[in-house]
Tab-separated table of C-alpha atoms and ligand atoms in Angstrom:
chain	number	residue	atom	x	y	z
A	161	UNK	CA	17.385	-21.487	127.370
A	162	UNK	CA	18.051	-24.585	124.955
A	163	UNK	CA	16.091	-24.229	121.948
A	164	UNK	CA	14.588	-27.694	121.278
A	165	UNK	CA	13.454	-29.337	118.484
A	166	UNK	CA	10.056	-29.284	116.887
A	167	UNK	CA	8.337	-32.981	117.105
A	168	UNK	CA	6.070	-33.881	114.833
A	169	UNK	CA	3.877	-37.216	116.641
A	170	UNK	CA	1.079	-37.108	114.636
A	171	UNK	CA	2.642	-39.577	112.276
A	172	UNK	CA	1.176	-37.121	109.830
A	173	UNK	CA	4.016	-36.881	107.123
A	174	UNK	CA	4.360	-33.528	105.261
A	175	UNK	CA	7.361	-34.582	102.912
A	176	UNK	CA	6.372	-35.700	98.837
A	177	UNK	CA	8.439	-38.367	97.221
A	178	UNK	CA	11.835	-38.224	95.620
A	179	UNK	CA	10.265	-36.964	91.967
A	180	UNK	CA	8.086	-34.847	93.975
A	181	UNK	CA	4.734	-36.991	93.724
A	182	UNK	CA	1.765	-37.859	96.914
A	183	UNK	CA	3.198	-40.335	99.096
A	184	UNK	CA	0.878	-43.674	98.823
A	185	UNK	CA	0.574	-47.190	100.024
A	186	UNK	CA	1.455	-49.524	97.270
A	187	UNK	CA	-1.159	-52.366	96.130
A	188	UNK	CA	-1.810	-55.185	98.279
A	189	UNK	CA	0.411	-58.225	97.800
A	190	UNK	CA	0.285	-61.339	99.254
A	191	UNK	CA	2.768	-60.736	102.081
A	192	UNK	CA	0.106	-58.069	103.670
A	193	UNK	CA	-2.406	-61.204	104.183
A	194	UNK	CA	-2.344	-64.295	105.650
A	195	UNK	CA	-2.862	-67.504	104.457
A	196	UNK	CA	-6.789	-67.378	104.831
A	197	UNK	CA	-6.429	-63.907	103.170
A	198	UNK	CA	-4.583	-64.981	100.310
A	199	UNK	CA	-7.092	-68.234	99.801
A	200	UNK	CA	-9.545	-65.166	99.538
A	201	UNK	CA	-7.508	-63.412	97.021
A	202	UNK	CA	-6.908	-66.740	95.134
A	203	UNK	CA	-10.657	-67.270	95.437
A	204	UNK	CA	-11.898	-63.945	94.152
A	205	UNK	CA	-10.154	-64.805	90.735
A	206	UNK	CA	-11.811	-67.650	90.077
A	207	UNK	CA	-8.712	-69.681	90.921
A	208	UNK	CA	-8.517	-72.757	93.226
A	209	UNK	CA	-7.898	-71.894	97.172
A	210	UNK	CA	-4.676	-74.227	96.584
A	211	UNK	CA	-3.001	-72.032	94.540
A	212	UNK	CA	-2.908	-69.588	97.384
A	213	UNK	CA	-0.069	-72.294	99.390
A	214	UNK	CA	1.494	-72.899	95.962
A	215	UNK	CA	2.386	-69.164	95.275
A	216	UNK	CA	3.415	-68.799	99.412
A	217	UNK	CA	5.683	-71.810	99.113
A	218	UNK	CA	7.506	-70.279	96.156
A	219	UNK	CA	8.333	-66.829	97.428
A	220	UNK	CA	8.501	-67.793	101.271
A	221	UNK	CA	10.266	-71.656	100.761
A	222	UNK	CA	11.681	-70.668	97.863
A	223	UNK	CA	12.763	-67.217	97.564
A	224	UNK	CA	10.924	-67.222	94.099
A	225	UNK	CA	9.123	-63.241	93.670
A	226	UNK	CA	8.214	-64.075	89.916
A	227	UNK	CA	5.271	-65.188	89.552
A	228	UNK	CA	6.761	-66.277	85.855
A	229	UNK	CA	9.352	-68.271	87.728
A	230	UNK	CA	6.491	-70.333	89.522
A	231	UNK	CA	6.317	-73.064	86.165
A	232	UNK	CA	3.659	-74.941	88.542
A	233	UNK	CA	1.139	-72.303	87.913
A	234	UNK	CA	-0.933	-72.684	84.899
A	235	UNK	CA	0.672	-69.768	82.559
A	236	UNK	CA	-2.568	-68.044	81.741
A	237	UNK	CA	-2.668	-67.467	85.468
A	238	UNK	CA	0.468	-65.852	86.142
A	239	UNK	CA	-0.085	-62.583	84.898
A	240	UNK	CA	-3.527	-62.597	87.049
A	241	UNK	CA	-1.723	-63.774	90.153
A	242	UNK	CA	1.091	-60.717	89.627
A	243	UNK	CA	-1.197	-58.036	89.616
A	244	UNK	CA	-3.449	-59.913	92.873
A	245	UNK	CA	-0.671	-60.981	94.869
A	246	UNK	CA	2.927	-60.263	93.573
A	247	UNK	CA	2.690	-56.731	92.422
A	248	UNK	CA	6.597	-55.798	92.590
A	249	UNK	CA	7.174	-53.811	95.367
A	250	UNK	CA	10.907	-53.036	95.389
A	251	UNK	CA	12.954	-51.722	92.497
A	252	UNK	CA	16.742	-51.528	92.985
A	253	UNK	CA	17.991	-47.910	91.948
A	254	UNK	CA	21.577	-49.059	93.646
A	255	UNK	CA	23.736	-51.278	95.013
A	256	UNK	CA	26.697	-50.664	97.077
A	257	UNK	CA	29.200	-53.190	98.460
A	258	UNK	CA	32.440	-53.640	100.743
A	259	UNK	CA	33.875	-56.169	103.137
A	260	UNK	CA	34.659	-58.213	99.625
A	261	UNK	CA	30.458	-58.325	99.190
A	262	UNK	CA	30.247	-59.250	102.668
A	263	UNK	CA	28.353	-55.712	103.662
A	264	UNK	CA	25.806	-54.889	101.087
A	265	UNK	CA	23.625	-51.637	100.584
A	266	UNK	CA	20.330	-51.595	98.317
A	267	UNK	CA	18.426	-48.239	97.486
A	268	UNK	CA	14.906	-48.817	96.549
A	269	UNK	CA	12.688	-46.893	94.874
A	270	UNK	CA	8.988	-47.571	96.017
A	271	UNK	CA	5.989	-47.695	93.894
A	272	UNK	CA	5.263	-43.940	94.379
A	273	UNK	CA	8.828	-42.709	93.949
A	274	UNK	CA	9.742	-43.014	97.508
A	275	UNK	CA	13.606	-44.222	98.243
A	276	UNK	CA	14.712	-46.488	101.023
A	277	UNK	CA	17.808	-48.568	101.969
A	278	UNK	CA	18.455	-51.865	103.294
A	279	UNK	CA	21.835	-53.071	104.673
A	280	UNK	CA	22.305	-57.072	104.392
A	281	UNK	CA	26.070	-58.321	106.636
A	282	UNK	CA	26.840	-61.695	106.344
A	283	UNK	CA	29.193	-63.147	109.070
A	284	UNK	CA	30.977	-65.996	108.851
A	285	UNK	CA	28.100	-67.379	111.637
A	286	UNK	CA	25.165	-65.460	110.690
A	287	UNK	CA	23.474	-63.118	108.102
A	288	UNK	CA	21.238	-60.270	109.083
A	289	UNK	CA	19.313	-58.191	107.225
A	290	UNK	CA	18.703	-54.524	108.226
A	291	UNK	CA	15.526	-53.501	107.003
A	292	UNK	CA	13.909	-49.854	106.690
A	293	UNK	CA	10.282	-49.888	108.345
A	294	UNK	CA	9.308	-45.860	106.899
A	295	UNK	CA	10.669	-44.090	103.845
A	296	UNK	CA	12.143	-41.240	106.283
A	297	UNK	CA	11.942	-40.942	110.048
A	298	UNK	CA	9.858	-38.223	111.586
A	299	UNK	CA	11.682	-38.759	115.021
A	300	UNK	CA	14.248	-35.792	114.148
A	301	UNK	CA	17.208	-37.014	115.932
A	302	UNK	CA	19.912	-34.343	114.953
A	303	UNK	CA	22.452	-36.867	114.700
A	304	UNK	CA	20.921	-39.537	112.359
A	305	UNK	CA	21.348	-38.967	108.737
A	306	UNK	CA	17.540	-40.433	108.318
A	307	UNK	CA	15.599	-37.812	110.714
A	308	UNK	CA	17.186	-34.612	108.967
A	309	UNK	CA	14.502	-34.695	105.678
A	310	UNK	CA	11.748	-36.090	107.858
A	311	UNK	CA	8.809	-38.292	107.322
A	312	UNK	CA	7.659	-39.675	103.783
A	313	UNK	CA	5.376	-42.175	104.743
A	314	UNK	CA	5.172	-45.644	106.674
A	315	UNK	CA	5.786	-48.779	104.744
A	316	UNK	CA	3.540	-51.949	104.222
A	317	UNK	CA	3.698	-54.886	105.681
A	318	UNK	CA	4.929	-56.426	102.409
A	319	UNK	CA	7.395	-53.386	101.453
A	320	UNK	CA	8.848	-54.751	104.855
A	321	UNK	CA	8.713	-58.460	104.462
A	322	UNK	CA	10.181	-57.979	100.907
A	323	UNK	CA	13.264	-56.376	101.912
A	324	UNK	CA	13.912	-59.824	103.426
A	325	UNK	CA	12.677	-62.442	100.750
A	326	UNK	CA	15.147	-60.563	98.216
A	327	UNK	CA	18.231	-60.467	100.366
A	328	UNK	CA	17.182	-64.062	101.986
A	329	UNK	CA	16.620	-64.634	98.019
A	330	UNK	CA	20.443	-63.446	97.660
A	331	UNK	CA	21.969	-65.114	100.696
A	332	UNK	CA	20.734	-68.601	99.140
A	333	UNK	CA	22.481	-68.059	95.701
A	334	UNK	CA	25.298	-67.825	97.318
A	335	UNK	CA	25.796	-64.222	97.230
A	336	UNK	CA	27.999	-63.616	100.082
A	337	UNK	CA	31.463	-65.443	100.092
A	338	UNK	CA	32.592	-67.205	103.314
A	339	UNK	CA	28.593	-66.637	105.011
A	340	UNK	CA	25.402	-68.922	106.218
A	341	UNK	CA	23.478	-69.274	102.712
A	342	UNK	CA	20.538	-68.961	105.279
A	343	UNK	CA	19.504	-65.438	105.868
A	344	UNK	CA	18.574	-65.960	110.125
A	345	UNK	CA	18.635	-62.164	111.432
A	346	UNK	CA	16.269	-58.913	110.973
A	347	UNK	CA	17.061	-55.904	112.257
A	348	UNK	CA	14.350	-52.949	112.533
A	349	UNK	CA	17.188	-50.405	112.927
A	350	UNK	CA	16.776	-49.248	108.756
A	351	UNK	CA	15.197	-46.069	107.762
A	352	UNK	CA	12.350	-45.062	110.525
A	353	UNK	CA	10.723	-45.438	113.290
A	354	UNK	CA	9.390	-49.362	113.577
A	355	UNK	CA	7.151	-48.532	116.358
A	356	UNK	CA	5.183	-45.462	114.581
A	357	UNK	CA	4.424	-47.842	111.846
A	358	UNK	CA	3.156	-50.166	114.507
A	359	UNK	CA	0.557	-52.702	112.757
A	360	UNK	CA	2.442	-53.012	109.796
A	361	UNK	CA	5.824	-53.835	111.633
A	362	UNK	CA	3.982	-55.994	113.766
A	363	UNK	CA	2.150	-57.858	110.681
A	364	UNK	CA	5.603	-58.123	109.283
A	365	UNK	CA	7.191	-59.660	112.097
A	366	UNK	CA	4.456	-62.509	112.066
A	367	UNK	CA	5.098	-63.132	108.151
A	368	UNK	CA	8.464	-63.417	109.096
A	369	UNK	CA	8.335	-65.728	111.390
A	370	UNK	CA	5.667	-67.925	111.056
A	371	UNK	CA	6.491	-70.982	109.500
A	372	UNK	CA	6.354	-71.817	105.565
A	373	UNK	CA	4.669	-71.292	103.639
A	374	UNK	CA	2.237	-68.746	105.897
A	375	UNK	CA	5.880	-66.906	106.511
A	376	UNK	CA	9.445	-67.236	106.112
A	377	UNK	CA	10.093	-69.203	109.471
A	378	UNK	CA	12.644	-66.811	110.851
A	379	UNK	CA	12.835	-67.588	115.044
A	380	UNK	CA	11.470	-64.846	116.920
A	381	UNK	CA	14.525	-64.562	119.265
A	382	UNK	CA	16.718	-63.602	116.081
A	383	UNK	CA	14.310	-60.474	115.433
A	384	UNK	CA	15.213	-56.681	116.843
A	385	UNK	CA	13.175	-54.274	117.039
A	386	UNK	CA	14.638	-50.447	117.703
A	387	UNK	CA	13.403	-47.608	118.842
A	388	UNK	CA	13.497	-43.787	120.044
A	389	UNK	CA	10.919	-45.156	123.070
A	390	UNK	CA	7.397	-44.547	121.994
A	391	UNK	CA	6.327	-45.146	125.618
A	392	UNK	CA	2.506	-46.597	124.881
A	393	UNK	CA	3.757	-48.858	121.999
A	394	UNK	CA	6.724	-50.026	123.315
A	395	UNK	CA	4.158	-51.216	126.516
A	396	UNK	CA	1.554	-52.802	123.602
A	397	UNK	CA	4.613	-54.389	121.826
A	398	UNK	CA	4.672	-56.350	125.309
A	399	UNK	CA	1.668	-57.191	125.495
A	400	UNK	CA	1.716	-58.968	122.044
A	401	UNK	CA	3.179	-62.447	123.215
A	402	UNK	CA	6.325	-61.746	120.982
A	403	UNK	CA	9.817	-62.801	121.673
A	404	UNK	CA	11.958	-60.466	119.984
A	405	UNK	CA	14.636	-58.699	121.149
A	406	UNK	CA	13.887	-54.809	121.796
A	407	UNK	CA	16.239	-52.333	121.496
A	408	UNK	CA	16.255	-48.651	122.815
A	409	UNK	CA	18.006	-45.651	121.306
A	410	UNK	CA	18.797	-44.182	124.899
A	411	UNK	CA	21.999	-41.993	123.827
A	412	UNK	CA	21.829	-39.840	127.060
A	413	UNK	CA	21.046	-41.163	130.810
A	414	UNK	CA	19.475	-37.511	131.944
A	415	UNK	CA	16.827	-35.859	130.663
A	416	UNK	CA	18.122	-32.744	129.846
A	417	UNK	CA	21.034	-34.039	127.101
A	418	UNK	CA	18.012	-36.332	125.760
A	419	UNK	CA	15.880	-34.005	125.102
A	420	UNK	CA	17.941	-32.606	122.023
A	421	UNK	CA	19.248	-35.674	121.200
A	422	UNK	CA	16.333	-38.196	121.063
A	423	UNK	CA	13.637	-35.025	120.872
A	424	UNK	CA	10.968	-37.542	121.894
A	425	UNK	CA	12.005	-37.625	124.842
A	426	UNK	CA	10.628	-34.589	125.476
A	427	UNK	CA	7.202	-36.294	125.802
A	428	UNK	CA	8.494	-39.640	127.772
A	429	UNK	CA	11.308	-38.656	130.088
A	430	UNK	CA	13.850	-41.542	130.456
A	431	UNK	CA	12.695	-42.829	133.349
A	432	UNK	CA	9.345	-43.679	131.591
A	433	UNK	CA	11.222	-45.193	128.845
A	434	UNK	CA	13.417	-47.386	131.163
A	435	UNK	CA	10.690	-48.422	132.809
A	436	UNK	CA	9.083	-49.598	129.830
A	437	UNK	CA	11.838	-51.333	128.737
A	438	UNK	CA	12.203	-53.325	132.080
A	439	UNK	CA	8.783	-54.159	131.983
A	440	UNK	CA	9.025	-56.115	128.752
A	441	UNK	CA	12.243	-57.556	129.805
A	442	UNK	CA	10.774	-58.903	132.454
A	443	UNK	CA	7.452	-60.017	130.585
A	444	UNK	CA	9.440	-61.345	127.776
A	445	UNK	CA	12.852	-62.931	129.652
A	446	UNK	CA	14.778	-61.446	126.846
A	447	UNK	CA	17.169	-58.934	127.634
A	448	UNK	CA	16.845	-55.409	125.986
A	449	UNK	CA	19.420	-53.663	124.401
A	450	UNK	CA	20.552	-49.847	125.056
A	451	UNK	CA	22.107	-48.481	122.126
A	452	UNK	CA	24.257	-45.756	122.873
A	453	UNK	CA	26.086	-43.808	120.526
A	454	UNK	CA	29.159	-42.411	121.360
A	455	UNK	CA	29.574	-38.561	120.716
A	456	UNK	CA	32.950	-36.670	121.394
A	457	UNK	CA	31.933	-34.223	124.402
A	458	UNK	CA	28.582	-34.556	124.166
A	459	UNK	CA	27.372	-37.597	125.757
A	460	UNK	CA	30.866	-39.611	126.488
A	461	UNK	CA	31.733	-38.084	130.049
A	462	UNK	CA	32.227	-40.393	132.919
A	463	UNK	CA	29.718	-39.223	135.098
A	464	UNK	CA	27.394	-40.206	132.526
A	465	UNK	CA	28.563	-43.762	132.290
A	466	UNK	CA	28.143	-43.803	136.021
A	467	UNK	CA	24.973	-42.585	135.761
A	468	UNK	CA	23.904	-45.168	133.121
A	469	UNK	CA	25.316	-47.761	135.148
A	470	UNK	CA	23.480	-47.244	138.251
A	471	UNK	CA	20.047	-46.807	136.323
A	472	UNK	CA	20.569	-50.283	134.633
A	473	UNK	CA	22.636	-52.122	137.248
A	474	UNK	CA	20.827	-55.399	138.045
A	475	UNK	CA	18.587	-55.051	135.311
A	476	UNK	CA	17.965	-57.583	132.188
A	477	UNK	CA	19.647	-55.212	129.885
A	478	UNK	CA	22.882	-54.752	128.316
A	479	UNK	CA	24.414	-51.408	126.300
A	480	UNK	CA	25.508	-51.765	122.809
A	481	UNK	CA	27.951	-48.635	122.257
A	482	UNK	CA	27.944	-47.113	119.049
A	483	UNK	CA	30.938	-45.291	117.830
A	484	UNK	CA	28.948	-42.107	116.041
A	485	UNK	CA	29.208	-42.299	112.217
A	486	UNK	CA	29.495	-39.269	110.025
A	487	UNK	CA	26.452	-37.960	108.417
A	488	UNK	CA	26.605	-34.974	106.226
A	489	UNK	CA	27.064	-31.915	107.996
A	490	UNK	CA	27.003	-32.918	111.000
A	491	UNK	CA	29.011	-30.747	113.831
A	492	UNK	CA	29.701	-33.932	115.704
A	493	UNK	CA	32.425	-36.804	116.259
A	494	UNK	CA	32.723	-40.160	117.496
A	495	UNK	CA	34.687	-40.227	121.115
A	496	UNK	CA	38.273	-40.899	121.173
A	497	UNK	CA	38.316	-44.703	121.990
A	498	UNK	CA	39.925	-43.728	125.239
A	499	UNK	CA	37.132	-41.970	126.342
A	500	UNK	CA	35.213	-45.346	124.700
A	501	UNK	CA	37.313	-47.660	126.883
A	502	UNK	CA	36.827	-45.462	130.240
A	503	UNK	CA	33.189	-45.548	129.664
A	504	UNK	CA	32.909	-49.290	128.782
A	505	UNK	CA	35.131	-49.807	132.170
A	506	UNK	CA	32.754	-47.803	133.950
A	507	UNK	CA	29.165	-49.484	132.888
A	508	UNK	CA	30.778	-52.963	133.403
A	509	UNK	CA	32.213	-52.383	136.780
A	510	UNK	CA	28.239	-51.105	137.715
A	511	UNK	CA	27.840	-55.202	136.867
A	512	UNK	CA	25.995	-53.954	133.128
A	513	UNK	CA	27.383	-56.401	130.364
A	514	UNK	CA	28.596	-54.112	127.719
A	515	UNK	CA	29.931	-54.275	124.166
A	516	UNK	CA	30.722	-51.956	121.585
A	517	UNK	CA	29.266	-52.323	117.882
A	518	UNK	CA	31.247	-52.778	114.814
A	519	UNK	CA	31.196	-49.812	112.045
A	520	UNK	CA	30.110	-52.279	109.303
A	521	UNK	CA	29.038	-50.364	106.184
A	522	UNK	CA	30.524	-47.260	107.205
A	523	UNK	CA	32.358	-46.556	103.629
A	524	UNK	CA	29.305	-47.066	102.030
A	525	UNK	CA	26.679	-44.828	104.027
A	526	UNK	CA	25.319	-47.749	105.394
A	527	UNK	CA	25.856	-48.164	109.291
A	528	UNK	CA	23.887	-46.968	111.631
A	529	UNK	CA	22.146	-43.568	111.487
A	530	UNK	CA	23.697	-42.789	107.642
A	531	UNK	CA	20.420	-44.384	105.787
A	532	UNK	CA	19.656	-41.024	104.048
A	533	UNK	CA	18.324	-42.296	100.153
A	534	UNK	CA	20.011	-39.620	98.687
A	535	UNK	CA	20.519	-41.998	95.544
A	536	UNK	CA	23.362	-41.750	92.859
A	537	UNK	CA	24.844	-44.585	90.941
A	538	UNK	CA	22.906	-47.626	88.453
A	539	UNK	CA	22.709	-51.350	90.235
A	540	UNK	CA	26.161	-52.544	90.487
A	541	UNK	CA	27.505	-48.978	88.763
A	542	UNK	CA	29.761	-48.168	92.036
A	543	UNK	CA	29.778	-51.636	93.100
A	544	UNK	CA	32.817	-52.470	91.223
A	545	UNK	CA	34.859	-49.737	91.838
A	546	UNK	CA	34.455	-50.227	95.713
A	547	UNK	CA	35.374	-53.573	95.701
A	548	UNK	CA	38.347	-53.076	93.865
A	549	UNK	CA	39.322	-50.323	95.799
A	550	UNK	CA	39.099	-52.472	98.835
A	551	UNK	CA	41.064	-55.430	97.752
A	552	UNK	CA	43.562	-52.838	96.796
A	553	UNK	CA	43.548	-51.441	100.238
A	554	UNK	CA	44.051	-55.314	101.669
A	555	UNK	CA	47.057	-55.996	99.152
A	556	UNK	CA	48.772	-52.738	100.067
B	124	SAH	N1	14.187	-45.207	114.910
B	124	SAH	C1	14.687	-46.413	115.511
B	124	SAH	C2	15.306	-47.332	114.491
B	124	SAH	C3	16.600	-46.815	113.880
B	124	SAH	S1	17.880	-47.793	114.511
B	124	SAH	C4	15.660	-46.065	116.613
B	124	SAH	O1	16.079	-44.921	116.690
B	124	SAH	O2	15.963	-46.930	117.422
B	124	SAH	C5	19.302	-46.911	114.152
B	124	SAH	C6	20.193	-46.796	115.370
B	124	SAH	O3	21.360	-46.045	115.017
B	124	SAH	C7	19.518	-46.040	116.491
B	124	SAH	O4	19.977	-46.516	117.724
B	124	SAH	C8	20.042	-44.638	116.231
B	124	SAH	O5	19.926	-43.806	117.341
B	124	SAH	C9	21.466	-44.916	115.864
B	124	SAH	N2	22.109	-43.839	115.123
B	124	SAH	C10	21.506	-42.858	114.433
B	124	SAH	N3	22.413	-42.032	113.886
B	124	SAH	C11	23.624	-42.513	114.236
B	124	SAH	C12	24.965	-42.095	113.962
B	124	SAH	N4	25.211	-41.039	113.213
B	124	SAH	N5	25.953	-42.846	114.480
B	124	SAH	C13	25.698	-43.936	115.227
B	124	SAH	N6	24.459	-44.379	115.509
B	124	SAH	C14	23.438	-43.667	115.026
């Protein structure tokens, strides 16, 4: 018999913080409320309701997260408005880089000492923003760098929407050479499980979007959401009148393979999950997209393409192969791309559009599944020394 993992669904983390303190939700700030919440805020310190747009039209029009930077405040307000609406949320501990600054990696430490990672990748079209939506994952996926220490603790709303005002912040100064200075994508496919943090990832995805200065005005369309398929709120999620995109960490088409790989789906079986999936497809006209990642012998035989295929033939979905990236310790490999290539023949002659998903970030821990906060290096320390290491590797 296959010994399975142990699931922990009770959202209950067990895990302390990196310097070993109580996990807690940090102080409200003003991307937790909305608009009317924030006139509230403004309100309870004595302060016109006005000042509540003029603070929301500096950090969401204008990037600003200083309340010192916001010279149409009064000053002896500032330091009142900081600690009511702008209490800082986010500090850097490091910064990686690659692609010539093109692929960037923060670590943050949080408020209570708890680390997370976002990923920003500009392309010459586009930049998107991968953002964490837990400090940890409790969804234990033995491949995924994230679900080996477990759950710390869900993130606010504004830890989330923050991660996205700072790079948006960095994207309009002009930070990343030959890119959009317009931050347009967010990714939920961080550190975590978006859809066990559901109200807060939900909340965010409003700020986000709504228009300035209530939000940042992102379109809804250019907004993924990922996950393991937490059946029941991946059906609320369409009931919610959203239009993002949903993705689905599928990884295996039977039941027995995902079982160890995506242990949740020891509790929704993948028909459950497909289903699901279809129905907000269908509710939503967006397609969803299966992510897949490719593992040498594990999951990459053809039979298992065919049966993928013929499970989302004539569906509004599409697979988004990932080559598997190394995480420490891991047993497994990526497939040999001819194995890739069969398998991509396969789904696409079922009639299932499929594509295969660059390995940005890979040389700095940062693609998909290698989020892990394990820290090292000052802002900028390491920064250097892998950029020059890459333009050495072009010029060779
Ligand atoms: N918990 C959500 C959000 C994380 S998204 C989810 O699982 O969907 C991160 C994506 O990268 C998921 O599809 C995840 O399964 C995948 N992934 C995790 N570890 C990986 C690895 N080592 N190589 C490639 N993809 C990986």
């Amino acid at each position: 018999m296959t010994q399975l993992p142990v699931l922990n669904l009770s959202g209950n983390a067990t895990a302390t913080t990196s310097d070993g303190r109580r996990p807690t939700l940090p102080p409200r700030h003003l991307a937790d409320l909305d608009l009317a919440g924030r006139r509230a805020a403004v309100a309870d310190l004595g302060e016109p309701a006005f000042r509540a747009g003029q603070v929301s039209a500096h950090y969401f029009g204008r990037l600003v997260r200083d309340a010192e930077a916001m010279t149409d405040l009064p000053a002896r307000t500032r330091a009142a408005i900081t600690e009511a609406l702008l209490p800082p949320l986010l500090e850097p501990v490091s910064e990686l880089a690659t692609d010539n600054g093109a692929t960037r990696k923060t670590l943050w430490r949080l408020h209570d000492g708890s680390l997370v990672e976002s990923v920003l990748m500009g392309y010459p079209d586009r930049v998107t923003v991968c953002v964490s939506s837990q400090a940890g994952c409790g969804m234990a996926c033995p491949f995924c760098a994230t679900g080996q220490a477990g759950l710390t603790r869900n993130l606010s709303t504004a830890e989330i929407v923050d991660q996205v005002v700072w790079f948006a912040g960095l994207a309009a100064r002009g930070a990343l050479p030959g890119c959009p200075d317009r931050l347009s994508r967010v990714v939920f496919m961080g550190m975590g499980e978006p859809l066990a943090n559901y109200n807060r990832v939900i909340a965010a995805v409003r700020r986000l979007t709504e228009p300035a200065p209530e939000g940042l005005g992102l379109s809804q369309r250019h907004i993924t959401v990922s996950t393991v398929g937490l059946v029941p709120a991946m059906r609320r999620l369409t009931q919610e009148g959203l239009s993002v995109t949903l993705a689905l960490s599928l990884h295996a088409p039977d039941d027995d393979l995902r079982d160890t790989l995506v242990p949740v789906n020891q509790r929704w079986k993948v028909a459950e999950v497909l289903d699901a999936a279809f129905e907000y497809a269908a509710r939503t006209g967006r397609r969803v997209s299966i992510e897949y990642a490719m593992i040498r012998d594990v999951n990459d035989h053809p039979w298992r393409a065919d049966l993928l295929g013929r499970l989302l033939s004539g569906r509004l979905a599409h697979v988004n192969l990932i080559p598997l990236n190394p995480t420490p310790g891991s047993k497994w490999d990526a497939s040999p791309k001819p194995v890739e290539r069969e398998f991509v023949r396969r789904l696409r002659a079922a009639g299932v559009p499929t594509t295969v998903r660059d390995t940005r970030g890979r040389e700095i821990d940062g693609a998909c599944g290698q989020l892990a906060a394990s820290g090292g290096g000052k802002v900028g320390e390491r920064e250097g020394g892998l950029l020059a290491r890459r333009a050495n590797e072009e010029t060779q």
